[in-house]
Every structure is written in structure tokens, then in C-alpha cells.
Amino acid sequence: MLKVSLNGLWAHKRRLVGTFLAVFLGVAFLSGTLVLGDTLRANFDSLFTSVTGDTAAVVRNSTKVNDSPATPRGPIPASLADRIRAVPGVDGVQPVAAGLGQIVGSDGKVVTAMGPPIAGTWIADPSLTPYELAEGRAPRAPDEVVVNRGAAKRGNLHVGDRTVIQTPRRVPVTVVGIATFEGADGFGGSSYVAFTLEGAQRHLLKQPGEATSILVKAAPGTSQEELAGRLRPLLPAGVEAITGAQASDESITDINQGFLGLFRTFLLVFAGIALLVAMLSIANTFSIIVAQRTRESALLRAVGASRRQVLGSVLLEALAVGLVASLAGLAGGIGVATGLKAVFAGFGFPLPTSGVVFKASNAAISLAVGMAVTLLAGALPALRASRVAPLAALREVAAERTTPSTRRAVVGGVLVAAGVALVAVAAPVGGDAVARLTAAGAVLLVAGAVALGAVVARPASRLLGAPLPRLRGTSGALARENAMRNPRRTAGAAVALMLGVAVVALFTVFTASLRASVQQSVAGSFGGDLAITSGGFTGGRLDPGLAADVAKLPEVRQAAGITGGDVLVAGERQQVSVASPAELAGALDVPMVAGSLDGLGPRQLAVAEGVADDRGWRLGTPVPVRFADGATETFTVGAIYGGRDVVLGDWLLPRAAYQPHANQDVDATVLVWLRDGVSLAAGKAAVERVAADHGGPAVQDRQEYADTLAGGLSAALSLVYVMLALAILIALMGIANTLSLSVHERTRELGLLRAVGQTRAQLRSMVRWESVIVAVFGTTAGLGLGVLLGWALVRAASVTSTGTFAAPLAQLGVVLLAGAVAGMLAGVRPARRAARLDLLTAIATE
């Protein structure tokens, strides 16, 4: 029986090419995701280890309000360095003042970077820093700096050039050195500028005697743990000493649990979608193959093969294809990892990778998943094959039902109804149950849609193919009838495409809804005319003096700066907005539930209504707030505003209370209101002239500002489309494979059509239009399902934030058109193969 199975597999290997490709692509994407994740983890481990270098201990503020490794902690006294030098086992001490500083290029504009604009103290000891001079010398005066080579190239800066560093105040400096990071142009996509210690303290911190950390080098024979233990008793309250290894481990853990964890999950979601689509395509392929080999299975039963042997024969084919395709997918995963890196770089998210990390455990996971997917997809068809009676060898029978059963219709209807009911009750229930109920409803909706596919395939094909008889004549009419002939097969080919398109539609609708929500919120609260934004990866970078300068313009009625920061509120990390409440009160139209913004005192905070409700707060409730410098102050709730304002967020602290505890005074955005009678163009031109003296930040009108607040949704959506392209490709391959097998099955029928006068061109047209009907059916169903799921997601999100449902008809129409064109392309190869059939040979085929 094993020999029969292997011979049959080899004899019909062309039928399984589509299955091989589906498994290969799915496993390659999964393997590539795991390879890229491990490679990035190893790269970041190496980067953060090199940042620490030979540092044995790090003395720093003990308060942590932000998990980002690039965010400096609150200041500590730099004078501690003298006390540390006297400790036995200390071989070197380096106080460091660190912060953010943007480099202005030779053209007067800020040098863009795909990471934080790091600024700090130049460290002369090469064992304590990964930066080394490639050109020039170290800074010796407060107005001399070293910049990294990547930023120097982008800004066209050279040793000896005069430029400006924005900290955010403008600091005129001379570039005296160009540095590299471990031989590279920089640390990831970040820019880097280094002052002397005095210069860094003057420009990056509020007090000259402060530091953000002190690096300690151990003498030979002194361990890191021993040295850190000696330092701790000497440090004041609020200051801690950790080992260099701990510092590296913290950065590595933060990046792994934060960015890398989300990144890997993001890719694994799309790998899962691709594998699910592949499994559906494979199941449909095996169903057709088993149906076409009904008499072969019956003959095997007739000559003594048991049901178990027939079942094992089909599963063996699936196992063999899954094994070969999965092994090939492992090799393809390396190429996919490289391709994914290029894709993210193309969308503005460069990833630091050098070399490839290929773990045996990930290879085993990818191989096991690929084989499991193939076996699961082939299990049901194999079971059907084993049930073929031996007498079927003596007559024509079909192991494949062509029409859906009543049970399928009932089950599908019940699942869809239950899914809609769960989604409908999710939002009114509120609380944590919203996400669970919506997710459960979505799963039931998808399962119900898959089950109902075969039920609606015939009427849908009739409707979609209705114009074809008039447009394409007999060929169109035959294409329509062929699509209607076997609704189970049509649905099987279309359902994989339906799922892929549904995810595309879901993200399209959700992104459009987020954009509409932001625009609605901006229009409802921000009645201003212009906004100056700093952009970038690390919050505010604008000089607070910019708002004052803009406010002096004769064209401007009012200008208000707003920024953000991290604090601990009642022990929990929260990102808060920081501004002058009096300025915002006259500028923003925020619906107030209790209190008022203009009456907010220096020791009061304002919160969104949802925050107050969740915590049971009301006006006057005391709230402890801990700042980055370690200071804790008690505020009271002075105002509660409705909803979640897109400009304010959930929390608002007065600038006068927050800024004394921040290392640098910055603004993230300056909101501008023009005087009556001043045109938008004239006002914008005047503001841009002032902004040019502050590094040329973007000056935007209200619509552009709303798009900025949307946070790069368009780029993210384009990235999602690229990620989903693989699933769509697999689904289209499934349609092509179904048509190819159908052409093989209908060889005699096609020969008879040719014999009665059908031309090769008409035959190709018939097969292509059949493919179009199947593809449009899958695309249309996917769009409907995706829009419904998108509505459910927006409705669930609206419980905790602003939610405005928006279905972009133009984009969804493009998806539908793309589905029709892709269906036409999917039918090209089967149509060509059908047209090449020899007429007499086809008629003689049984």
C-alpha cells in the first residue's frame, strides 16, 4: 500500500504543485518571522551590551517613569562622583549629563533621524562608551561638540563647521569631531551629539551641578557586584547603584518586552492568517483530488485494501507534500526575513540587523506547523476517501457532494446570528467584557461565514455572472453555469480569498474610522487655525520660547504650547499632557463635566471623565503624583472633562507644576489662533518665518494637524496591505489550482465543446470568467465580513475612547476591482492549459 501511495503521488505530482506552494509560502513567512525576531533580539542584545562596555556600576536616580532605554532618568548630584572615586576598587568615574538635542544641518533645518536625537557628555575613556572618534578631536569647550557620522552626512556637516544644536533652545556650536558607534554611522537610526560635561550640564539640565548618571569602572580584581555593593551605603535616598550587567539586562528586557514583543506578535498574526488561508486552500485541493480518484479508491477497497489503508494513503500524500514544502519553507524563511527588513525600511521603520540568527527550535516549530497544517487540511478529504464503497469501482459515483447540506445551512445561520448578537450586546455591557464579547462574536461570525459559503455560492454566482451572457455571449453563459454547477467547490476556492480580503477590509475600515474620530475630535475641541508640531519618536522637541515668539506676531491672536510627559499617578505610570490651563481654556472647546480649565490651580490636575469614573474620583479628590526626579507631590482633581480629547488625552498637569521636575523644558505642539481678517495663507507664512529660526518645524493647518495626530495611519495601513499580500497570493493560487483540477476533471467535456465549434479563444475566455466570478464572490463576501468586523471593533473601541465609524467606499471599491483583476490573472494559466488540450484525445478521455 505504501508503494501504491508513493507511485500515485509521483504520477499526479502536478496536481499538488499548488498545495506545495501554499505550504511553502506559509512556512516561509512563519520561519522568516521567527528568524527576523531572533536576529533583532541578538542585534539589540549586542548593541546594549556594547553601550555598557566595561562599566562596572551605574549610579542613577531610582525613580522610573518610562520604560524606554533612550529616556534619561531624573538628575542626581554630580558631586557624588568625588565620593565614589574614594571607594576601594574604583578605577575610573565618569559623570554623564544626557538628554535630547537635535542637530541642525548646513541648510538650517533639523537633521531627521529614525530614532531619538541623543545628546550627552563626551566620554573620553573608550572602555566606557561604544562611540569613538573617526575624525577630529574631542570637545574641550562648552560650545564644541562631536556628532555621529550618520547625522553629519545627512546634515552635510564637517569638522570645523558652525551649526546649532536645539536642546530645545538654540545652542550655537562648532563641530570638532565626527564619531562612529562600534564602527557604524550611528546607533540604529538615532542622531548623537556630545558636549563636554560642563556644556552638557549647561544645555541639557537645569542645574550645573547635576548629572543623569555616573559611570563607574572597576579596578582589576573587583567584581561588578562587589563594587556596586560598596557604593550603595554611600548614596543618598532616591539614588541607586546597579551593576553594568544589570543596566544592559534592563535595556534588553525593556526592548524585548516592548518593541520586539509587539513587532514579533504583529508578524506572527499575519503568518497565522497566511497559514489559515493556506490550510483552506489545501483542504479544497485535496477534496477535489479525492473526488477525482473515487474509482481508484474503490478499486483499492475491492482488491482488499482496508478503510484505514485508504485513509493512510491520502494522509501520506499530505504528509509528504507538507514535509517537502515545509523544508523548502525553512530555507525560504531566510529570504523572507531579508525581504521583511527591506519592507519595513521602505515604510520608514529601519530595523538594525547584521547577520542572521537561525535557531534549531524555530526550525522545528516551523516544520511542525507546516506539516500539521497540511495534515489537518487533508484529514477530512482522506476520511471521505476511506468511506468509498468497493462497489463504486463498478459504476460512476462522486465522493464529493456538489450541494450544501441543510445542516450546514442551519449551523452557519446559527453561528452568524450568535456572532451578531454578541457584537451587539458588547458595547452596552461596557467594562472589560467589551473586548472579550467582541472577539468571541468575531470568531463566530467568521466561522458562520465559512459555513454559509457553500449555501450562498450558487445564488451569488448566478447574480455576479448575470451580465456575462450579454457581454461575452456563450462563453460568459458557460462560465456562469460552471461556477454555479458545484457550489461547494466554488465556495471552497473563494473562502480563502474571503478571509484575506476580510482582514484587509477590517484594517481599512478601522484605520478610516480612527482618522475620522481624530478629525472629529480636533474639529470639536481645537478651534485654532495652525499647529506647529515637532514630530519624531520622543515627544516634545520645540523650544517653549517659540510659542512666545509666535504670539508676538501681529497676525496671531493667541499661541499656546503643549507637551507630554511620564509620571507615576498613584503608583501607576501615566502619560500626561502638560500646558498652561489658562491658555488652553480660551483656546480649546472641551466639554466640562465638573470644574473648569481656567480655574485649575498649580496643585490641581484635570482628568477625562472615563479616568474619574474608573477610579471613583470627583472634584477635590487627592491624587499623589511622583515625577522623574523622584519628588512626590499631592494634587487634587480640579477639573473633569468629557470624553477623551485628542489634544489633551486623559490627563492634564499645569506646566508650572510639571516643568520644575523635568530635565528639559520642551513643547511638543504649539497651537495658533490667527486674528480676525488674517487669511490662513498669510498667517501660515508669518508663522513659518518665525519657526525657521527654531529649526524649521512643520507648520500645519487644522486638517494637516489632524492627519499628524492620526499617527502615521496611512503608512501603517500600507504596511498591513503588504503583509496581507502573501495571504491573498495563497488564496489566488488556491483558485488557480481549483480551476486547473477542474479543467483536468472536465477534459472530455471541454473536448466536446471544441468539437461542436467552440474556439480556443472562447474556451480561454470561459475559464477566465469562471475564475473572475469565484474571485469576485470571495472578494465581495470578504468586504462584507470585513466591514462588519470593522464596525464591531470601532463600536467596542468607542466604549473607552472616541469612536466614529467610517467605511471608505473608494478604497473598498479599489479592493473589489483588484479582486476581479486578480481573479482574471488567476485564471490565465488554467485557461491556457484548457485551450492546449488535443481535441481527439480530450473526447476519448474517460
mmCIF file of C-alpha atoms in Angstrom, residues 515 518-519 522 529-531 533 680 684 688 698-710:
data_model
loop_
_atom_site.group_PDB
_atom_site.id
_atom_site.type_symbol
_atom_site.label_atom_id
_atom_site.label_comp_id
_atom_site.label_asym_id
_atom_site.label_seq_id
_atom_site.Cartn_x
_atom_site.Cartn_y
_atom_site.Cartn_z
ATOM 1 C CA ARG A 515 -8.848 59.054 11.222
ATOM 2 C CA VAL A 518 -9.369 62.198 15.299
ATOM 3 C CA GLN A 519 -10.676 64.719 12.786
ATOM 4 C CA VAL A 522 -9.914 68.097 16.534
ATOM 5 C CA ASP A 529 -6.034 77.823 12.713
ATOM 6 C CA LEU A 530 -2.488 76.430 12.783
ATOM 7 C CA ALA A 531 -0.369 73.974 14.729
ATOM 8 C CA THR A 533 4.481 70.134 15.544
ATOM 9 C CA LEU A 680 -4.771 81.303 6.504
ATOM 10 C CA LYS A 684 0.918 80.470 7.958
ATOM 11 C CA GLU A 688 6.757 79.761 9.214
ATOM 12 C CA ALA A 698 6.265 71.789 10.469
ATOM 13 C CA VAL A 699 3.540 74.454 10.453
ATOM 14 C CA GLN A 700 0.217 72.789 9.666
ATOM 15 C CA ASP A 701 -3.374 73.831 9.185
ATOM 16 C CA ARG A 702 -6.122 72.102 11.140
ATOM 17 C CA GLN A 703 -6.585 69.266 8.618
ATOM 18 C CA GLU A 704 -2.856 68.563 8.429
ATOM 19 C CA TYR A 705 -2.657 68.660 12.213
ATOM 20 C CA ALA A 706 -5.451 66.096 12.468
ATOM 21 C CA ASP A 707 -3.601 63.858 9.998
ATOM 22 C CA THR A 708 -0.457 64.158 12.119
ATOM 23 C CA LEU A 709 -2.352 63.177 15.259
ATOM 24 C CA ALA A 710 -3.601 60.113 13.404
#
